[in-house]
PDB file of C-alpha atoms in Angstrom:
ATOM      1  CA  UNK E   1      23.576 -28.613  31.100  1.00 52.00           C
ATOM      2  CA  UNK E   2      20.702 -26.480  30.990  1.00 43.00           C
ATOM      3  CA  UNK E   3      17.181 -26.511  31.459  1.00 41.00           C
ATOM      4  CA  UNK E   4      14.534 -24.894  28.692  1.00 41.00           C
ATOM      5  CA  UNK E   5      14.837 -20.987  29.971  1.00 41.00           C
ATOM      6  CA  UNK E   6      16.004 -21.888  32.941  1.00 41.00           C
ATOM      7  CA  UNK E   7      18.650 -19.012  33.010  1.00 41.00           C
ATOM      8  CA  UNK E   8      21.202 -21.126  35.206  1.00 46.00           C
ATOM      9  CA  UNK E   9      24.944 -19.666  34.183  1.00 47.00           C
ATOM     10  CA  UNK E  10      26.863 -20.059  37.800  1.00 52.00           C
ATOM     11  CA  UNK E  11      30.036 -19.280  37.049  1.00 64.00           C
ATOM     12  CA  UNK E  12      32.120 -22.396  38.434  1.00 68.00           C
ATOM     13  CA  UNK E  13      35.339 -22.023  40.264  1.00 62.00           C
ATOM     14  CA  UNK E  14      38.321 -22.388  37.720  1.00 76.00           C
ATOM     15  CA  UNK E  15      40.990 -24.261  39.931  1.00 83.00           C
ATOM     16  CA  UNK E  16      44.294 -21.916  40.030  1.00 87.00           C
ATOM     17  CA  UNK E  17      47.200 -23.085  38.136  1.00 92.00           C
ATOM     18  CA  UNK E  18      50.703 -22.876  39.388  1.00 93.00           C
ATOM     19  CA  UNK E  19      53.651 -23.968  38.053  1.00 95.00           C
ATOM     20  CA  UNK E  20      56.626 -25.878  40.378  1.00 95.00           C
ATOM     21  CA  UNK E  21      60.592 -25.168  40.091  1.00 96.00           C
ATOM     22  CA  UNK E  22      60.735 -28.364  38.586  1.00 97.00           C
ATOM     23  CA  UNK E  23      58.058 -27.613  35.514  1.00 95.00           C
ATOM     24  CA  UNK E  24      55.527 -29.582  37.274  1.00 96.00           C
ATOM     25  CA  UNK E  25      51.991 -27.973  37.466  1.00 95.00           C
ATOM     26  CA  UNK E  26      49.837 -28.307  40.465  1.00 95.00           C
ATOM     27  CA  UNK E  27      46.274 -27.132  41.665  1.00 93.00           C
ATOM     28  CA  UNK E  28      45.683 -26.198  45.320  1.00 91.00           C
ATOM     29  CA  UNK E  29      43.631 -29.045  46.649  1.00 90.00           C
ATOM     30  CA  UNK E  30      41.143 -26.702  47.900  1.00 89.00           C
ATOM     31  CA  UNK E  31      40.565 -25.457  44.609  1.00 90.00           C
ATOM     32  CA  UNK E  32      39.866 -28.938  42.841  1.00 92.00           C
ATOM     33  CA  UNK E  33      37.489 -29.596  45.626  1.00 93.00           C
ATOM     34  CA  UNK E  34      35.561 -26.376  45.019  1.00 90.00           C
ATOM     35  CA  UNK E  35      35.275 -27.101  41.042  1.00 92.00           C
ATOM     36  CA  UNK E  36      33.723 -30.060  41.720  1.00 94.00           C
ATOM     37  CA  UNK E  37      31.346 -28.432  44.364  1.00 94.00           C
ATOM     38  CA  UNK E  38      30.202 -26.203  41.575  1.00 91.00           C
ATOM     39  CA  UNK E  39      29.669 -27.922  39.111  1.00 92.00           C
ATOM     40  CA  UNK E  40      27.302 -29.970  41.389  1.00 94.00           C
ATOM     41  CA  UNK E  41      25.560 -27.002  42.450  1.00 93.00           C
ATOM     42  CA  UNK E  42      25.119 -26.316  39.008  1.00 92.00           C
ATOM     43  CA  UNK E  43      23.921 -29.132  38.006  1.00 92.00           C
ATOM     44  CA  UNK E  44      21.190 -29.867  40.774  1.00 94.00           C
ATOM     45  CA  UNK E  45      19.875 -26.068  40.009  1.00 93.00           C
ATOM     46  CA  UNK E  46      19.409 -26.896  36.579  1.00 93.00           C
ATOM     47  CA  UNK E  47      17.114 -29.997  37.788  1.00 94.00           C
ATOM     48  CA  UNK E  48      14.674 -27.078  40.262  1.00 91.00           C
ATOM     49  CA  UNK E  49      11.867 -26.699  37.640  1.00 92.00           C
ATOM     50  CA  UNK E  50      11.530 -30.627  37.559  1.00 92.00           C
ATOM     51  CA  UNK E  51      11.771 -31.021  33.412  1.00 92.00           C
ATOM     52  CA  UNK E  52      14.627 -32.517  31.323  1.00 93.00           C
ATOM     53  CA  UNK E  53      17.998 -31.467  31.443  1.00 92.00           C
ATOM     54  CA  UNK E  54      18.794 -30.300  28.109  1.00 91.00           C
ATOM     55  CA  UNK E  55      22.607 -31.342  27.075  1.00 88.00           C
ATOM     56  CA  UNK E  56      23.672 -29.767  24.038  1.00 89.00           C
ATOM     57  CA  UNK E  57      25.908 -31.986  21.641  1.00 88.00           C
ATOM     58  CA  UNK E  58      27.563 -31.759  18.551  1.00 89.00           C
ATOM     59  CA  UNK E  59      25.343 -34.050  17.081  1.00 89.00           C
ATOM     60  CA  UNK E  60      22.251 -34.035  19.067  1.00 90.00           C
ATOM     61  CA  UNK E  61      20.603 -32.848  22.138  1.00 92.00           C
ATOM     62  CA  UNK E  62      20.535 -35.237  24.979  1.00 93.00           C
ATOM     63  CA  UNK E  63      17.140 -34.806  27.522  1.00 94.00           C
ATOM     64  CA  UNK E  64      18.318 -36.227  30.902  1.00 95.00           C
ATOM     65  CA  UNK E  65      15.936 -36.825  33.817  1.00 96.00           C
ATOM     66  CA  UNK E  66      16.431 -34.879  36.819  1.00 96.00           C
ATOM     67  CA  UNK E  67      16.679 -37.817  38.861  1.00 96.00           C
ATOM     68  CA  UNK E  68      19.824 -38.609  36.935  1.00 96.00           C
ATOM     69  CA  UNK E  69      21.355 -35.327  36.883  1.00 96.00           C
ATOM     70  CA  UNK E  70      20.729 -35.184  40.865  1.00 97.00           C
ATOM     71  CA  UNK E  71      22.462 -38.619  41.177  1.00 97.00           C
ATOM     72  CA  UNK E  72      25.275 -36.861  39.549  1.00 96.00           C
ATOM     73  CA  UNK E  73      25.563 -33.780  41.290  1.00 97.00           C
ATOM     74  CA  UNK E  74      25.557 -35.662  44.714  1.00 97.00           C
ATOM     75  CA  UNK E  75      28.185 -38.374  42.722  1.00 97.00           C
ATOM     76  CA  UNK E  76      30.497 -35.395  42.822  1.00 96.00           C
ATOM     77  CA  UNK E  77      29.976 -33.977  46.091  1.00 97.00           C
ATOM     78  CA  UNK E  78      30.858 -37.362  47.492  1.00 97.00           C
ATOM     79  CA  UNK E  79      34.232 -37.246  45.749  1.00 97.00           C
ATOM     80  CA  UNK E  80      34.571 -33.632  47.099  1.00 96.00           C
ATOM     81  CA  UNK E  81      33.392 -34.760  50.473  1.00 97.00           C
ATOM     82  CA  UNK E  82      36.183 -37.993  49.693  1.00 97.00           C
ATOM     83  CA  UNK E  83      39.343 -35.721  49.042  1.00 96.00           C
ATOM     84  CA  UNK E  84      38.765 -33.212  51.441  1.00 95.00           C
ATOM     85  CA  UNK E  85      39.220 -36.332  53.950  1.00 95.00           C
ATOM     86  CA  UNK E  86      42.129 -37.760  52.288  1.00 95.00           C
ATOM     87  CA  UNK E  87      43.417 -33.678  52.669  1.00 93.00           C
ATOM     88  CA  UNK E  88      43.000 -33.522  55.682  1.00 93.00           C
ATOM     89  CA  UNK E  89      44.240 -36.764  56.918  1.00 93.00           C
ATOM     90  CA  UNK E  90      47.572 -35.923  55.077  1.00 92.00           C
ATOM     91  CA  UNK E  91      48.107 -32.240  56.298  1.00 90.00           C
ATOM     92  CA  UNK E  92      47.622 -33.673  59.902  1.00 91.00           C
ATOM     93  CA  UNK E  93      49.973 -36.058  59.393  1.00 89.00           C
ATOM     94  CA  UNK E  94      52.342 -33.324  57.826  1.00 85.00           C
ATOM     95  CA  UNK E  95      51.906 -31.067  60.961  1.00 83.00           C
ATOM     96  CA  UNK E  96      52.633 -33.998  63.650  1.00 79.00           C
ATOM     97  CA  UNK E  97      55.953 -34.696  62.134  1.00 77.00           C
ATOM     98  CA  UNK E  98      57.273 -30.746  61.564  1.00 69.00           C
TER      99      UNK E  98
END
């Protein structure tokens, strides 16, 4: 999502990869969280000049109002906000029982 000329390319934070014993791939929960910070911060900085947020498609370009775009953003801050509570919650509950 970009704005005309807005020159907004934050670089978002690519979760790490890592790959269990048992073939089973897993993300440090940290790392989700932060993705999903970015692209929020992204996102709302694309809305700061107050025009359309340009979406390039395939087919078409899609104008979407900032207002939207902002509702967005803070959609997925809330779910970052939500699992880093849900982490937290469990890696208390881990350290009470070691």
């Amino acid at each position: 999502m970009s704005s005309q000329g807005d020159g907004h390319d934050a670089r978002l934070a690519a979760p790490e990869v890592s790959v269990e014993a048992d073939g089973r791939l897993t993300v440090p929960a940290d790392h989700v969280t932060a993705l999903l910070r970015s692209i929020a911060r992204t996102w709302q900085a694309s809305t700061g000049d107050g025009t359309p947020v340009l979406v390039m498609e395939e087919d078409a370009d899609i104008r979407l109002e900032p207002v939207t775009v902002r509702a967005l953003a803070h959609a997925l801050d809330n779910i970052a906000n939500q699992l880093d509570v849900q982490y937290i919650h469990i890696a208390t509950r881990m350290s009470h029982t070691e």
